[in-house]
């Protein structure tokens, strides 16, 4: 096996020729690319150029010691892992080296296997450090993008509200104008509701990220949660000319979870089923219990989801384009939040859909057996 230089370069710095030779032989045999240097100055110059994942350095060298090399390597790139080689007599110094930032030490004499093992562990350490730095960079980018994104999203409804208020200010008191006045007020109210729902979604995401959304778990009968949500959507369904039907079993649908979270989860699916429906369409919410799982499906006869949306559907901020020209408001967070909640509860969420026919979102959650058993007593 030949490793690529970027993945597996080891820089060895040791003034002892025999030691450099044997390190090279052992590590090259394992597939690493090895560069050896007889003193710290040359070694550091190469490290700055090669940025290797791993440096193996002898502590005791004439001129610049291994102890002096360690901080300079960290100055070049704190992610480079340093392993020190030391004689038995200098174990204390090795500990000091680790306090200075070395990852591990290898006492002389060592066997080829001991060297290989420590190098393997150090490489793994480097890989993990690299991954977490990458994740941190992505989070930071997201944070920056988030501020821009949120500001942009807030701006559109705020500009609209401002314009409506501006018009309202100029309207006179004549009776004909009264009707229009009401219309502009209603538009303002609709936009403020939009703003509120956006802010609610962003706060929910923030709570999920901080692990504070689904903290209060109890046994919850999902039939109750579904009925409450459906009640709250009666008006919206009527406005959208969508009929909602619930098919819930006689026996409770017990799950162990946070009631508020479960409500957010099902609410997101049910609003979407109404929002992405067609006038005269239907929404069917069905709950059942099978093989230790509570299954809730939310079906609609709406616009459906094109295949090309599938990979992104549950990602943050993904919003599909309106195919029928109907303007729908949203944050692109509903399904992302739903998926996070379901995963946290050890369940799954899936979707079947056909464009222009409709979609079915199906949530599976582990049933809460203890409560179900209690009910039977
Ligand atoms: P939002 O509804 O705020 O856009 P969601 O995360 O809830 O965000 O949904 C992401 C996208 O998935 C929507 O913009 C829409 O394109 C699509 N979608 C979600 N649910 C449905 C549905 N029931 N029918 C059709 N498309 C849907």
CSV table of N, CA and C in Angstrom, one decimal, residues 18-142:
chain,number,residue,atom,x,y,z
A,18,UNK,N,21.6,6.2,12.4
A,18,UNK,CA,21.0,4.8,12.5
A,18,UNK,C,19.5,4.9,12.8
A,19,UNK,N,19.2,5.8,13.7
A,19,UNK,CA,17.8,6.0,14.2
A,19,UNK,C,16.9,6.5,13.0
A,20,UNK,N,17.5,7.5,12.2
A,20,UNK,CA,16.7,8.0,11.1
A,20,UNK,C,16.5,7.0,10.1
A,21,UNK,N,17.5,6.2,9.8
A,21,UNK,CA,17.4,5.1,8.8
A,21,UNK,C,16.4,4.1,9.3
A,22,UNK,N,16.4,3.7,10.5
A,22,UNK,CA,15.5,2.6,10.9
A,22,UNK,C,14.0,3.1,11.0
A,23,UNK,N,13.8,4.4,11.4
A,23,UNK,CA,12.5,5.0,11.3
A,23,UNK,C,12.0,5.0,9.9
A,24,UNK,N,12.8,5.4,9.0
A,24,UNK,CA,12.4,5.5,7.6
A,24,UNK,C,12.0,4.1,7.1
A,25,UNK,N,12.9,3.1,7.4
A,25,UNK,CA,12.6,1.7,6.9
A,25,UNK,C,11.2,1.2,7.4
A,26,UNK,N,11.1,1.3,8.8
A,26,UNK,CA,9.9,0.8,9.4
A,26,UNK,C,8.6,1.5,8.9
A,27,UNK,N,8.7,2.8,8.8
A,27,UNK,CA,7.4,3.6,8.4
A,27,UNK,C,7.2,3.4,6.9
A,28,UNK,N,8.2,3.4,6.1
A,28,UNK,CA,8.0,3.3,4.6
A,28,UNK,C,7.3,1.9,4.3
A,29,UNK,N,7.8,0.9,5.1
A,29,UNK,CA,7.2,-0.4,4.9
A,29,UNK,C,5.7,-0.4,5.2
A,30,UNK,N,5.3,0.5,6.1
A,30,UNK,CA,3.8,0.5,6.5
A,30,UNK,C,3.1,1.4,5.5
A,31,UNK,N,3.8,2.1,4.6
A,31,UNK,CA,3.2,2.8,3.5
A,31,UNK,C,3.3,4.4,3.7
A,32,UNK,N,4.0,4.8,4.8
A,32,UNK,CA,4.1,6.3,4.9
A,32,UNK,C,5.2,6.8,4.1
A,33,UNK,N,5.0,8.1,3.8
A,33,UNK,CA,6.1,8.8,3.1
A,33,UNK,C,7.0,9.4,4.2
A,34,UNK,N,8.3,9.2,4.2
A,34,UNK,CA,9.1,9.7,5.3
A,34,UNK,C,10.2,10.6,4.8
A,35,UNK,N,10.3,11.7,5.5
A,35,UNK,CA,11.4,12.7,5.2
A,35,UNK,C,12.2,12.8,6.5
A,36,UNK,N,13.5,12.6,6.4
A,36,UNK,CA,14.3,12.7,7.6
A,36,UNK,C,15.3,13.9,7.6
A,37,UNK,N,15.6,14.4,8.8
A,37,UNK,CA,16.5,15.5,9.0
A,37,UNK,C,17.3,15.3,10.2
A,38,UNK,N,18.6,15.9,10.1
A,38,UNK,CA,19.5,15.6,11.3
A,38,UNK,C,19.5,16.7,12.3
A,39,UNK,N,18.9,17.8,12.0
A,39,UNK,CA,18.7,18.8,13.1
A,39,UNK,C,17.4,19.6,13.0
A,40,UNK,N,17.2,20.3,14.1
A,40,UNK,CA,15.9,21.0,14.2
A,40,UNK,C,15.7,22.1,13.1
A,41,UNK,N,16.7,22.9,12.8
A,41,UNK,CA,16.6,24.0,11.8
A,41,UNK,C,16.1,23.4,10.5
A,42,UNK,N,16.8,22.4,10.0
A,42,UNK,CA,16.5,21.8,8.7
A,42,UNK,C,15.1,21.2,8.8
A,43,UNK,N,14.8,20.5,9.9
A,43,UNK,CA,13.5,19.9,10.1
A,43,UNK,C,12.4,20.9,10.0
A,44,UNK,N,12.5,22.0,10.7
A,44,UNK,CA,11.5,23.0,10.8
A,44,UNK,C,11.2,23.7,9.4
A,45,UNK,N,12.4,23.8,8.7
A,45,UNK,CA,12.2,24.4,7.3
A,45,UNK,C,11.4,23.5,6.5
A,46,UNK,N,11.6,22.2,6.6
A,46,UNK,CA,10.8,21.2,5.8
A,46,UNK,C,9.4,21.2,6.3
A,47,UNK,N,9.2,21.3,7.6
A,47,UNK,CA,7.8,21.2,8.1
A,47,UNK,C,7.0,22.4,7.6
A,48,UNK,N,7.6,23.6,7.6
A,48,UNK,CA,6.9,24.7,7.1
A,48,UNK,C,6.5,24.5,5.6
A,49,UNK,N,7.4,23.8,4.9
A,49,UNK,CA,7.1,23.6,3.4
A,49,UNK,C,6.1,22.5,3.2
A,50,UNK,N,6.3,21.4,4.0
A,50,UNK,CA,5.5,20.2,3.7
A,50,UNK,C,4.2,20.1,4.4
A,51,UNK,N,4.1,20.9,5.6
A,51,UNK,CA,2.9,20.8,6.5
A,51,UNK,C,2.5,19.3,6.7
A,52,UNK,N,3.4,18.5,7.2
A,52,UNK,CA,3.0,17.1,7.4
A,52,UNK,C,2.1,16.9,8.5
A,53,UNK,N,1.3,15.8,8.5
A,53,UNK,CA,0.4,15.6,9.6
A,53,UNK,C,1.2,15.2,10.9
A,54,UNK,N,2.4,14.6,10.7
A,54,UNK,CA,3.1,14.1,11.9
A,54,UNK,C,4.6,14.4,11.9
A,55,UNK,N,5.1,14.8,13.0
A,55,UNK,CA,6.6,15.0,13.2
A,55,UNK,C,7.0,14.1,14.3
A,56,UNK,N,8.1,13.3,14.1
A,56,UNK,CA,8.7,12.5,15.2
A,56,UNK,C,10.0,13.2,15.4
A,57,UNK,N,10.3,13.6,16.7
A,57,UNK,CA,11.5,14.4,16.9
A,57,UNK,C,12.2,13.8,18.2
A,58,UNK,N,13.5,13.7,18.1
A,58,UNK,CA,14.3,13.3,19.2
A,58,UNK,C,14.5,14.5,20.1
A,59,UNK,N,14.4,14.2,21.4
A,59,UNK,CA,14.4,15.4,22.4
A,59,UNK,C,15.9,15.9,22.5
A,60,UNK,N,16.8,14.9,22.5
A,60,UNK,CA,18.2,15.3,22.8
A,60,UNK,C,19.0,15.4,21.6
A,61,UNK,N,19.2,16.6,21.1
A,61,UNK,CA,20.0,16.8,19.9
A,61,UNK,C,20.9,18.0,20.1
A,62,UNK,N,22.1,18.0,19.5
A,62,UNK,CA,23.0,19.1,19.6
A,62,UNK,C,22.3,20.3,18.9
A,63,UNK,N,22.6,21.5,19.3
A,63,UNK,CA,22.0,22.7,18.6
A,63,UNK,C,20.5,22.8,19.2
A,64,UNK,N,19.6,22.9,18.3
A,64,UNK,CA,18.2,23.1,18.7
A,64,UNK,C,17.7,21.8,19.2
A,65,UNK,N,17.2,21.8,20.5
A,65,UNK,CA,16.7,20.5,21.1
A,65,UNK,C,15.3,20.2,20.6
A,66,UNK,N,14.8,19.0,20.8
A,66,UNK,CA,13.4,18.6,20.4
A,66,UNK,C,12.4,19.5,21.2
A,67,UNK,N,12.8,19.9,22.4
A,67,UNK,CA,11.9,20.7,23.2
A,67,UNK,C,11.6,22.0,22.6
A,68,UNK,N,12.7,22.6,21.9
A,68,UNK,CA,12.5,23.9,21.3
A,68,UNK,C,11.8,23.7,19.9
A,69,UNK,N,11.9,22.5,19.4
A,69,UNK,CA,11.2,22.3,18.1
A,69,UNK,C,9.7,22.3,18.2
A,70,UNK,N,9.2,21.7,19.4
A,70,UNK,CA,7.8,21.5,19.5
A,70,UNK,C,7.0,22.8,19.4
A,71,UNK,N,7.3,23.9,20.2
A,71,UNK,CA,6.4,25.1,20.0
A,71,UNK,C,6.5,25.7,18.6
A,72,UNK,N,7.7,25.5,18.0
A,72,UNK,CA,7.8,26.1,16.6
A,72,UNK,C,7.0,25.4,15.6
A,73,UNK,N,6.8,24.0,15.8
A,73,UNK,CA,6.0,23.3,14.9
A,73,UNK,C,4.5,23.8,15.1
A,74,UNK,N,4.2,24.0,16.4
A,74,UNK,CA,2.8,24.4,16.7
A,74,UNK,C,2.5,25.8,16.1
A,75,UNK,N,3.6,26.6,16.0
A,75,UNK,CA,3.4,27.9,15.4
A,75,UNK,C,3.2,27.8,13.9
A,76,UNK,N,3.8,26.8,13.3
A,76,UNK,CA,3.6,26.6,11.8
A,76,UNK,C,2.1,26.1,11.6
A,77,UNK,N,1.7,25.1,12.4
A,77,UNK,CA,0.3,24.6,12.3
A,77,UNK,C,0.0,23.8,13.6
A,78,UNK,N,-0.9,24.4,14.4
A,78,UNK,CA,-1.2,23.7,15.7
A,78,UNK,C,-1.8,22.3,15.5
A,79,UNK,N,-2.2,22.0,14.3
A,79,UNK,CA,-2.8,20.6,14.0
A,79,UNK,C,-1.8,19.6,13.8
A,80,UNK,N,-0.5,20.0,13.5
A,80,UNK,CA,0.5,19.0,13.3
A,80,UNK,C,0.8,18.2,14.6
A,81,UNK,N,0.8,16.9,14.5
A,81,UNK,CA,1.0,16.1,15.7
A,81,UNK,C,2.5,15.8,15.9
A,82,UNK,N,2.9,16.1,17.1
A,82,UNK,CA,4.4,15.8,17.4
A,82,UNK,C,4.5,14.7,18.4
A,83,UNK,N,5.4,13.7,18.0
A,83,UNK,CA,5.7,12.6,18.9
A,83,UNK,C,7.2,12.7,19.2
A,84,UNK,N,7.6,12.6,20.5
A,84,UNK,CA,9.0,12.8,20.8
A,84,UNK,C,9.6,11.4,21.1
A,85,UNK,N,10.9,11.3,20.7
A,85,UNK,CA,11.6,10.1,21.0
A,85,UNK,C,12.6,10.4,22.2
A,86,UNK,N,12.7,9.6,23.1
A,86,UNK,CA,13.5,9.9,24.3
A,86,UNK,C,14.1,8.7,24.9
A,87,UNK,N,15.3,8.8,25.5
A,87,UNK,CA,15.9,7.7,26.2
A,87,UNK,C,15.2,7.5,27.6
A,88,UNK,N,15.4,6.4,28.2
A,88,UNK,CA,14.7,6.1,29.5
A,88,UNK,C,15.0,7.1,30.5
A,89,UNK,N,16.3,7.6,30.4
A,89,UNK,CA,16.7,8.6,31.5
A,89,UNK,C,16.0,9.9,31.4
A,90,UNK,N,15.3,10.1,30.3
A,90,UNK,CA,14.7,11.5,30.2
A,90,UNK,C,13.1,11.4,30.1
A,91,UNK,N,12.6,10.4,30.8
A,91,UNK,CA,11.1,10.3,30.8
A,91,UNK,C,10.4,11.6,31.4
A,92,UNK,N,11.1,12.2,32.4
A,92,UNK,CA,10.5,13.4,33.0
A,92,UNK,C,10.5,14.5,31.9
A,93,UNK,N,11.5,14.6,31.1
A,93,UNK,CA,11.5,15.6,30.1
A,93,UNK,C,10.4,15.3,29.1
A,94,UNK,N,10.2,14.0,28.8
A,94,UNK,CA,9.2,13.6,27.9
A,94,UNK,C,7.8,14.1,28.3
A,95,UNK,N,7.6,14.0,29.6
A,95,UNK,CA,6.3,14.4,30.2
A,95,UNK,C,6.2,16.0,30.0
A,96,UNK,N,7.3,16.6,30.3
A,96,UNK,CA,7.4,18.1,30.1
A,96,UNK,C,7.1,18.4,28.6
A,97,UNK,N,7.6,17.6,27.7
A,97,UNK,CA,7.4,17.8,26.3
A,97,UNK,C,5.9,17.7,26.0
A,98,UNK,N,5.2,16.8,26.6
A,98,UNK,CA,3.8,16.6,26.3
A,98,UNK,C,3.0,17.8,26.9
A,99,UNK,N,3.5,18.3,28.1
A,99,UNK,CA,2.9,19.5,28.6
A,99,UNK,C,3.1,20.7,27.6
A,100,UNK,N,4.2,20.6,26.9
A,100,UNK,CA,4.5,21.7,25.9
A,100,UNK,C,3.7,21.6,24.6
A,101,UNK,N,3.0,20.5,24.5
A,101,UNK,CA,2.2,20.3,23.3
A,101,UNK,C,2.5,19.1,22.4
A,102,UNK,N,3.5,18.3,22.9
A,102,UNK,CA,3.7,17.0,22.1
A,102,UNK,C,2.5,16.1,22.4
A,103,UNK,N,2.2,15.2,21.5
A,103,UNK,CA,1.1,14.3,21.6
A,103,UNK,C,1.4,13.1,22.5
A,104,UNK,N,2.6,12.5,22.2
A,104,UNK,CA,3.0,11.3,22.9
A,104,UNK,C,4.5,11.2,22.9
A,105,UNK,N,5.0,10.2,23.6
A,105,UNK,CA,6.5,10.0,23.5
A,105,UNK,C,6.8,8.5,23.4
A,106,UNK,N,8.0,8.3,22.8
A,106,UNK,CA,8.4,6.9,22.5
A,106,UNK,C,9.7,6.7,23.2
A,107,UNK,N,9.8,5.9,24.2
A,107,UNK,CA,11.1,5.7,24.9
A,107,UNK,C,12.0,4.8,24.1
A,108,UNK,N,13.3,5.1,24.0
A,108,UNK,CA,14.3,4.3,23.3
A,108,UNK,C,14.7,3.2,24.3
A,109,UNK,N,15.0,2.0,23.8
A,109,UNK,CA,14.8,1.5,22.4
A,109,UNK,C,13.4,1.1,22.2
A,110,UNK,N,12.9,1.2,21.0
A,110,UNK,CA,11.6,0.8,20.7
A,110,UNK,C,11.6,-0.2,19.5
A,111,UNK,N,10.5,-1.0,19.5
A,111,UNK,CA,10.4,-2.0,18.5
A,111,UNK,C,9.7,-1.4,17.3
A,112,UNK,N,9.8,-2.0,16.1
A,112,UNK,CA,9.1,-1.5,14.9
A,112,UNK,C,7.6,-1.4,15.2
A,113,UNK,N,7.1,-2.4,15.9
A,113,UNK,CA,5.6,-2.4,16.1
A,113,UNK,C,5.2,-1.2,17.0
A,114,UNK,N,6.1,-0.9,18.0
A,114,UNK,CA,5.8,0.2,18.9
A,114,UNK,C,5.8,1.5,18.1
A,115,UNK,N,6.7,1.7,17.2
A,115,UNK,CA,6.8,2.9,16.4
A,115,UNK,C,5.5,3.0,15.5
A,116,UNK,N,5.2,1.8,14.9
A,116,UNK,CA,4.1,1.8,14.0
A,116,UNK,C,2.8,2.2,14.7
A,117,UNK,N,2.6,1.6,15.9
A,117,UNK,CA,1.4,1.8,16.7
A,117,UNK,C,1.2,3.3,17.0
A,118,UNK,N,2.3,3.9,17.5
A,118,UNK,CA,2.2,5.3,18.0
A,118,UNK,C,2.0,6.2,16.8
A,119,UNK,N,2.6,5.9,15.6
A,119,UNK,CA,2.4,6.7,14.4
A,119,UNK,C,1.0,6.6,13.9
A,120,UNK,N,0.4,5.4,14.0
A,120,UNK,CA,-0.9,5.1,13.6
A,120,UNK,C,-1.9,6.0,14.5
A,121,UNK,N,-1.7,5.9,15.8
A,121,UNK,CA,-2.5,6.6,16.7
A,121,UNK,C,-2.4,8.2,16.5
A,122,UNK,N,-1.1,8.6,16.2
A,122,UNK,CA,-0.9,10.0,16.0
A,122,UNK,C,-1.6,10.5,14.7
A,123,UNK,N,-1.6,9.6,13.7
A,123,UNK,CA,-2.2,10.0,12.4
A,123,UNK,C,-3.7,10.1,12.6
A,124,UNK,N,-4.3,9.2,13.5
A,124,UNK,CA,-5.7,9.2,13.7
A,124,UNK,C,-6.1,10.5,14.5
A,125,UNK,N,-5.2,10.9,15.4
A,125,UNK,CA,-5.4,12.1,16.2
A,125,UNK,C,-5.4,13.3,15.2
A,126,UNK,N,-4.5,13.3,14.3
A,126,UNK,CA,-4.5,14.4,13.3
A,126,UNK,C,-5.7,14.4,12.5
A,127,UNK,N,-6.2,13.2,12.1
A,127,UNK,CA,-7.4,13.2,11.2
A,127,UNK,C,-8.6,13.8,12.0
A,128,UNK,N,-8.7,13.4,13.3
A,128,UNK,CA,-9.8,13.9,14.1
A,128,UNK,C,-9.7,15.4,14.3
A,129,UNK,N,-8.5,15.9,14.5
A,129,UNK,CA,-8.3,17.3,14.7
A,129,UNK,C,-8.7,18.1,13.5
A,130,UNK,N,-8.3,17.5,12.3
A,130,UNK,CA,-8.6,18.1,11.0
A,130,UNK,C,-10.1,18.2,10.8
A,131,UNK,N,-10.8,17.1,11.2
A,131,UNK,CA,-12.2,17.0,11.0
A,131,UNK,C,-12.9,18.1,11.9
A,132,UNK,N,-12.4,18.2,13.1
A,132,UNK,CA,-13.1,19.1,14.0
A,132,UNK,C,-12.8,20.5,13.6
A,133,UNK,N,-11.6,20.8,13.0
A,133,UNK,CA,-11.4,22.1,12.5
A,133,UNK,C,-12.3,22.4,11.3
A,134,UNK,N,-12.4,21.4,10.5
A,134,UNK,CA,-13.3,21.6,9.3
A,134,UNK,C,-14.8,21.9,9.7
A,135,UNK,N,-15.2,21.1,10.8
A,135,UNK,CA,-16.6,21.3,11.2
A,135,UNK,C,-16.7,22.7,11.8
A,136,UNK,N,-15.7,23.2,12.5
A,136,UNK,CA,-15.7,24.5,13.1
A,136,UNK,C,-15.8,25.6,12.0
A,137,UNK,N,-15.0,25.4,11.0
A,137,UNK,CA,-15.0,26.3,9.9
A,137,UNK,C,-16.4,26.4,9.2
A,138,UNK,N,-17.0,25.2,9.1
A,138,UNK,CA,-18.4,25.2,8.5
A,138,UNK,C,-19.4,25.8,9.4
A,139,UNK,N,-19.2,25.6,10.7
A,139,UNK,CA,-20.2,26.2,11.6
A,139,UNK,C,-20.1,27.8,11.5
A,140,UNK,N,-18.8,28.2,11.5
A,140,UNK,CA,-18.5,29.6,11.4
A,140,UNK,C,-19.1,30.3,10.2
A,141,UNK,N,-18.9,29.6,9.0
A,141,UNK,CA,-19.5,30.0,7.8
A,141,UNK,C,-21.0,30.1,7.9
A,142,UNK,N,-21.6,29.1,8.5
A,142,UNK,CA,-23.0,29.0,8.6
A,142,UNK,C,-23.5,30.2,9.5
